[in-house]
Amino acid sequence: MSTTIVVLYHSSHGSVEAMAHEIAESIEQQGATALLRTFVAKNPHDIVISKDDLIQCDGLAFGTPTRFGMMASQAKAFWETTSELWLKGQLIDKPACVFSSSSSMHGGNEATLLNLSLPLLHHGMMLLGVPYDVPELLGTQTGGTPYGASHVAGSNNSAQLSKDEIKICQSVGIRLTKIASKLQ
């Protein structure tokens, strides 16, 4: 039985999308299926998330840019439509992780990661962080927190993912896949 992980994201300037692709690639390298999903189709290749995607997946990676320490409004609007899933307990015990990007080092990534976690916890999902056995977490000069993967995009949102940020994204995808596979 193949493990399927949804990598759900909103990206305004491409940073969160780049993180989503790193996470998805690491999921695929573990032999699982990664389904990249967005909240709003901005590009021809974008696939908009459905509630069935969440019901049928074995795990979830969820990310948006930081908006004053909170998730993007597109994500919040979607989660507000998931009460029926909550009432039926359809996401209970599915593993999940979160990721985010901000324009500055102290731009709200950690607060956003915690905010992204709230609907997942309400749905009974098992939240996975980044453990300190990921060496890049201790050495990063850019993004990366124990709450989830993060990126510092710079004031003009042009900074590429650093080597440490990439490794942290990959570690998140690998850990999520391992846990989801064990729970199947």
mmCIF file of C-alpha atoms in Angstrom:
data_model
loop_
_atom_site.group_PDB
_atom_site.id
_atom_site.type_symbol
_atom_site.label_atom_id
_atom_site.label_comp_id
_atom_site.label_asym_id
_atom_site.label_seq_id
_atom_site.Cartn_x
_atom_site.Cartn_y
_atom_site.Cartn_z
ATOM 1 C CA MET A 1 0.000 0.000 0.000
ATOM 2 C CA SER A 2 1.555 3.263 -1.136
ATOM 3 C CA THR A 3 1.816 6.190 1.228
ATOM 4 C CA THR A 4 0.297 9.444 -0.062
ATOM 5 C CA ILE A 5 1.265 12.797 1.413
ATOM 6 C CA VAL A 6 -0.456 16.058 0.493
ATOM 7 C CA VAL A 7 1.881 19.052 0.328
ATOM 8 C CA LEU A 8 -0.549 21.952 0.662
ATOM 9 C CA TYR A 9 0.700 25.505 0.238
ATOM 10 C CA HIS A 10 0.019 29.089 -0.711
ATOM 11 C CA SER A 11 2.881 31.082 -2.210
ATOM 12 C CA SER A 12 2.896 34.772 -3.108
ATOM 13 C CA HIS A 13 6.439 35.250 -4.427
ATOM 14 C CA GLY A 14 7.647 31.671 -4.949
ATOM 15 C CA SER A 15 9.507 30.952 -1.709
ATOM 16 C CA VAL A 16 6.849 28.767 -0.115
ATOM 17 C CA GLU A 17 6.341 27.009 -3.442
ATOM 18 C CA ALA A 18 10.091 26.255 -3.585
ATOM 19 C CA MET A 19 9.877 24.838 -0.050
ATOM 20 C CA ALA A 20 6.847 22.742 -1.037
ATOM 21 C CA HIS A 21 8.767 21.291 -3.971
ATOM 22 C CA GLU A 22 11.751 20.384 -1.742
ATOM 23 C CA ILE A 23 9.419 18.667 0.716
ATOM 24 C CA ALA A 24 7.561 16.867 -2.098
ATOM 25 C CA GLU A 25 10.809 15.695 -3.687
ATOM 26 C CA SER A 26 12.024 14.211 -0.397
ATOM 27 C CA ILE A 27 8.661 12.434 0.006
ATOM 28 C CA GLU A 28 8.972 10.940 -3.484
ATOM 29 C CA GLN A 29 12.566 9.849 -2.758
ATOM 30 C CA GLN A 30 11.180 7.795 0.140
ATOM 31 C CA GLY A 31 8.969 5.879 -2.321
ATOM 32 C CA ALA A 32 5.756 7.665 -1.375
ATOM 33 C CA THR A 33 3.444 9.782 -3.501
ATOM 34 C CA ALA A 34 3.481 13.540 -2.979
ATOM 35 C CA LEU A 35 0.402 15.471 -4.086
ATOM 36 C CA LEU A 36 1.188 19.172 -4.479
ATOM 37 C CA ARG A 37 -1.928 21.235 -3.816
ATOM 38 C CA THR A 38 -2.675 24.947 -3.525
ATOM 39 C CA PHE A 39 -5.610 26.987 -2.287
ATOM 40 C CA VAL A 40 -5.920 29.106 -5.434
ATOM 41 C CA ALA A 41 -4.736 28.148 -8.923
ATOM 42 C CA LYS A 42 -2.317 30.875 -10.008
ATOM 43 C CA ASN A 43 -0.427 28.805 -12.584
ATOM 44 C CA PRO A 44 -1.600 26.239 -15.150
ATOM 45 C CA HIS A 45 0.092 23.391 -13.211
ATOM 46 C CA ASP A 46 -1.588 24.281 -9.885
ATOM 47 C CA ILE A 47 -4.146 21.844 -8.496
ATOM 48 C CA VAL A 48 -6.557 23.265 -5.917
ATOM 49 C CA ILE A 49 -6.976 21.255 -2.700
ATOM 50 C CA SER A 50 -10.179 19.319 -2.169
ATOM 51 C CA LYS A 51 -11.543 17.962 1.071
ATOM 52 C CA ASP A 52 -11.271 14.485 -0.464
ATOM 53 C CA ASP A 53 -7.508 15.042 -0.845
ATOM 54 C CA LEU A 54 -7.309 15.502 2.930
ATOM 55 C CA ILE A 55 -9.579 12.561 3.718
ATOM 56 C CA GLN A 56 -7.648 10.180 1.474
ATOM 57 C CA CYS A 57 -4.082 11.236 2.295
ATOM 58 C CA ASP A 58 -1.857 9.529 4.849
ATOM 59 C CA GLY A 59 -0.137 12.747 5.939
ATOM 60 C CA LEU A 60 -0.035 16.498 5.346
ATOM 61 C CA ALA A 61 2.668 19.136 4.940
ATOM 62 C CA PHE A 62 1.055 22.591 5.141
ATOM 63 C CA GLY A 63 2.706 25.944 4.448
ATOM 64 C CA THR A 64 2.023 29.600 3.698
ATOM 65 C CA PRO A 65 3.965 32.851 3.856
ATOM 66 C CA THR A 66 3.724 34.736 7.105
ATOM 67 C CA ARG A 67 1.062 37.407 7.292
ATOM 68 C CA PHE A 68 1.743 39.364 10.485
ATOM 69 C CA GLY A 69 2.548 36.093 12.283
ATOM 70 C CA MET A 70 -0.489 34.313 10.866
ATOM 71 C CA MET A 71 -1.319 32.073 7.910
ATOM 72 C CA ALA A 72 -2.304 33.557 4.556
ATOM 73 C CA SER A 73 -6.004 34.389 4.291
ATOM 74 C CA GLN A 74 -6.447 31.895 1.433
ATOM 75 C CA ALA A 75 -5.470 29.067 3.792
ATOM 76 C CA LYS A 76 -7.631 30.324 6.639
ATOM 77 C CA ALA A 77 -10.648 30.580 4.328
ATOM 78 C CA PHE A 78 -10.154 26.942 3.289
ATOM 79 C CA TRP A 79 -9.792 25.609 6.847
ATOM 80 C CA GLU A 80 -13.001 27.407 7.789
ATOM 81 C CA THR A 81 -14.832 25.127 5.333
ATOM 82 C CA THR A 82 -13.633 21.893 6.955
ATOM 83 C CA SER A 83 -16.091 21.659 9.853
ATOM 84 C CA GLU A 84 -17.737 18.567 8.361
ATOM 85 C CA LEU A 85 -14.361 16.781 8.384
ATOM 86 C CA TRP A 86 -13.868 17.845 11.988
ATOM 87 C CA LEU A 87 -17.346 16.654 13.019
ATOM 88 C CA LYS A 88 -16.669 13.228 11.477
ATOM 89 C CA GLY A 89 -13.092 13.037 12.823
ATOM 90 C CA GLN A 90 -11.755 12.312 9.354
ATOM 91 C CA LEU A 91 -8.266 13.719 9.932
ATOM 92 C CA ILE A 92 -7.682 12.306 13.414
ATOM 93 C CA ASP A 93 -4.271 10.645 13.878
ATOM 94 C CA LYS A 94 -2.865 11.699 10.515
ATOM 95 C CA PRO A 95 0.674 13.070 10.849
ATOM 96 C CA ALA A 96 1.275 16.646 9.716
ATOM 97 C CA CYS A 97 3.979 19.287 9.614
ATOM 98 C CA VAL A 98 4.082 23.003 8.795
ATOM 99 C CA PHE A 99 6.395 25.362 6.894
ATOM 100 C CA SER A 100 6.562 29.107 6.254
ATOM 101 C CA SER A 101 8.535 31.993 4.789
ATOM 102 C CA SER A 102 8.935 35.631 5.785
ATOM 103 C CA SER A 103 10.880 38.580 4.416
ATOM 104 C CA SER A 104 13.088 39.021 7.491
ATOM 105 C CA MET A 105 14.750 36.888 10.146
ATOM 106 C CA HIS A 106 12.309 38.142 12.769
ATOM 107 C CA GLY A 107 9.366 38.501 10.393
ATOM 108 C CA GLY A 108 7.022 36.140 12.192
ATOM 109 C CA ASN A 109 7.984 32.674 10.940
ATOM 110 C CA GLU A 110 7.730 30.999 14.347
ATOM 111 C CA ALA A 111 4.393 32.656 15.148
ATOM 112 C CA THR A 112 3.102 31.666 11.701
ATOM 113 C CA LEU A 113 4.225 28.053 12.157
ATOM 114 C CA LEU A 114 2.323 27.922 15.434
ATOM 115 C CA ASN A 115 -0.710 29.524 13.758
ATOM 116 C CA LEU A 116 -0.565 27.002 10.901
ATOM 117 C CA SER A 117 -0.591 24.240 13.519
ATOM 118 C CA LEU A 118 -3.879 25.272 15.136
ATOM 119 C CA PRO A 119 -6.384 23.875 12.603
ATOM 120 C CA LEU A 120 -4.323 20.689 12.359
ATOM 121 C CA LEU A 121 -4.456 20.202 16.116
ATOM 122 C CA HIS A 122 -8.202 20.916 16.174
ATOM 123 C CA HIS A 123 -8.625 18.193 13.565
ATOM 124 C CA GLY A 124 -6.757 15.750 15.801
ATOM 125 C CA MET A 125 -3.732 15.478 13.550
ATOM 126 C CA MET A 126 -0.334 14.535 14.986
ATOM 127 C CA LEU A 127 1.975 17.505 14.606
ATOM 128 C CA LEU A 128 5.614 16.791 13.759
ATOM 129 C CA GLY A 129 8.342 19.353 14.305
ATOM 130 C CA VAL A 130 11.998 19.406 13.318
ATOM 131 C CA PRO A 131 14.052 17.469 15.874
ATOM 132 C CA TYR A 132 17.512 18.639 16.867
ATOM 133 C CA ASP A 133 19.130 15.594 15.280
ATOM 134 C CA VAL A 134 18.864 17.628 12.064
ATOM 135 C CA PRO A 135 22.302 19.328 12.229
ATOM 136 C CA GLU A 136 21.265 22.238 10.011
ATOM 137 C CA LEU A 137 18.766 23.329 12.649
ATOM 138 C CA LEU A 138 21.617 24.235 14.993
ATOM 139 C CA GLY A 139 23.817 25.853 12.349
ATOM 140 C CA THR A 140 21.404 27.788 10.169
ATOM 141 C CA GLN A 141 21.949 31.513 9.715
ATOM 142 C CA THR A 142 18.681 31.827 7.809
ATOM 143 C CA GLY A 143 15.423 29.886 8.325
ATOM 144 C CA GLY A 144 14.703 26.779 10.335
ATOM 145 C CA THR A 145 12.933 26.190 13.648
ATOM 146 C CA PRO A 146 11.902 23.203 15.761
ATOM 147 C CA TYR A 147 8.270 24.106 14.943
ATOM 148 C CA GLY A 148 8.748 23.511 11.217
ATOM 149 C CA ALA A 149 10.769 24.460 8.170
ATOM 150 C CA SER A 150 11.107 28.161 7.470
ATOM 151 C CA HIS A 151 12.790 30.491 4.997
ATOM 152 C CA VAL A 152 13.972 34.088 5.093
ATOM 153 C CA ALA A 153 13.231 35.545 1.657
ATOM 154 C CA GLY A 154 14.719 39.036 2.116
ATOM 155 C CA SER A 155 13.030 42.418 1.968
ATOM 156 C CA ASN A 156 12.407 42.099 -1.787
ATOM 157 C CA ASN A 157 11.503 38.382 -1.533
ATOM 158 C CA SER A 158 14.340 37.395 -3.872
ATOM 159 C CA ALA A 159 16.523 35.222 -1.616
ATOM 160 C CA GLN A 160 16.784 31.631 -2.776
ATOM 161 C CA LEU A 161 16.476 28.810 -0.259
ATOM 162 C CA SER A 162 19.778 28.394 1.595
ATOM 163 C CA LYS A 163 21.505 25.004 1.812
ATOM 164 C CA ASP A 164 20.395 24.726 5.441
ATOM 165 C CA GLU A 165 16.792 25.634 4.608
ATOM 166 C CA ILE A 166 16.756 23.010 1.833
ATOM 167 C CA LYS A 167 18.124 20.331 4.172
ATOM 168 C CA ILE A 168 15.536 21.215 6.809
ATOM 169 C CA CYS A 169 12.726 21.039 4.230
ATOM 170 C CA GLN A 170 14.016 17.662 3.088
ATOM 171 C CA SER A 171 14.251 16.365 6.650
ATOM 172 C CA VAL A 172 10.630 17.401 7.246
ATOM 173 C CA GLY A 173 9.471 15.483 4.168
ATOM 174 C CA ILE A 174 11.479 12.394 5.113
ATOM 175 C CA ARG A 175 10.233 12.367 8.713
ATOM 176 C CA LEU A 176 6.604 12.926 7.697
ATOM 177 C CA THR A 177 6.792 10.075 5.188
ATOM 178 C CA LYS A 178 8.416 7.672 7.667
ATOM 179 C CA ILE A 179 5.787 8.355 10.315
ATOM 180 C CA ALA A 180 2.870 8.176 7.845
ATOM 181 C CA SER A 181 4.193 4.879 6.459
ATOM 182 C CA LYS A 182 4.509 3.380 9.939
ATOM 183 C CA LEU A 183 0.941 4.397 10.799
ATOM 184 C CA GLN A 184 -0.617 2.786 7.718
#
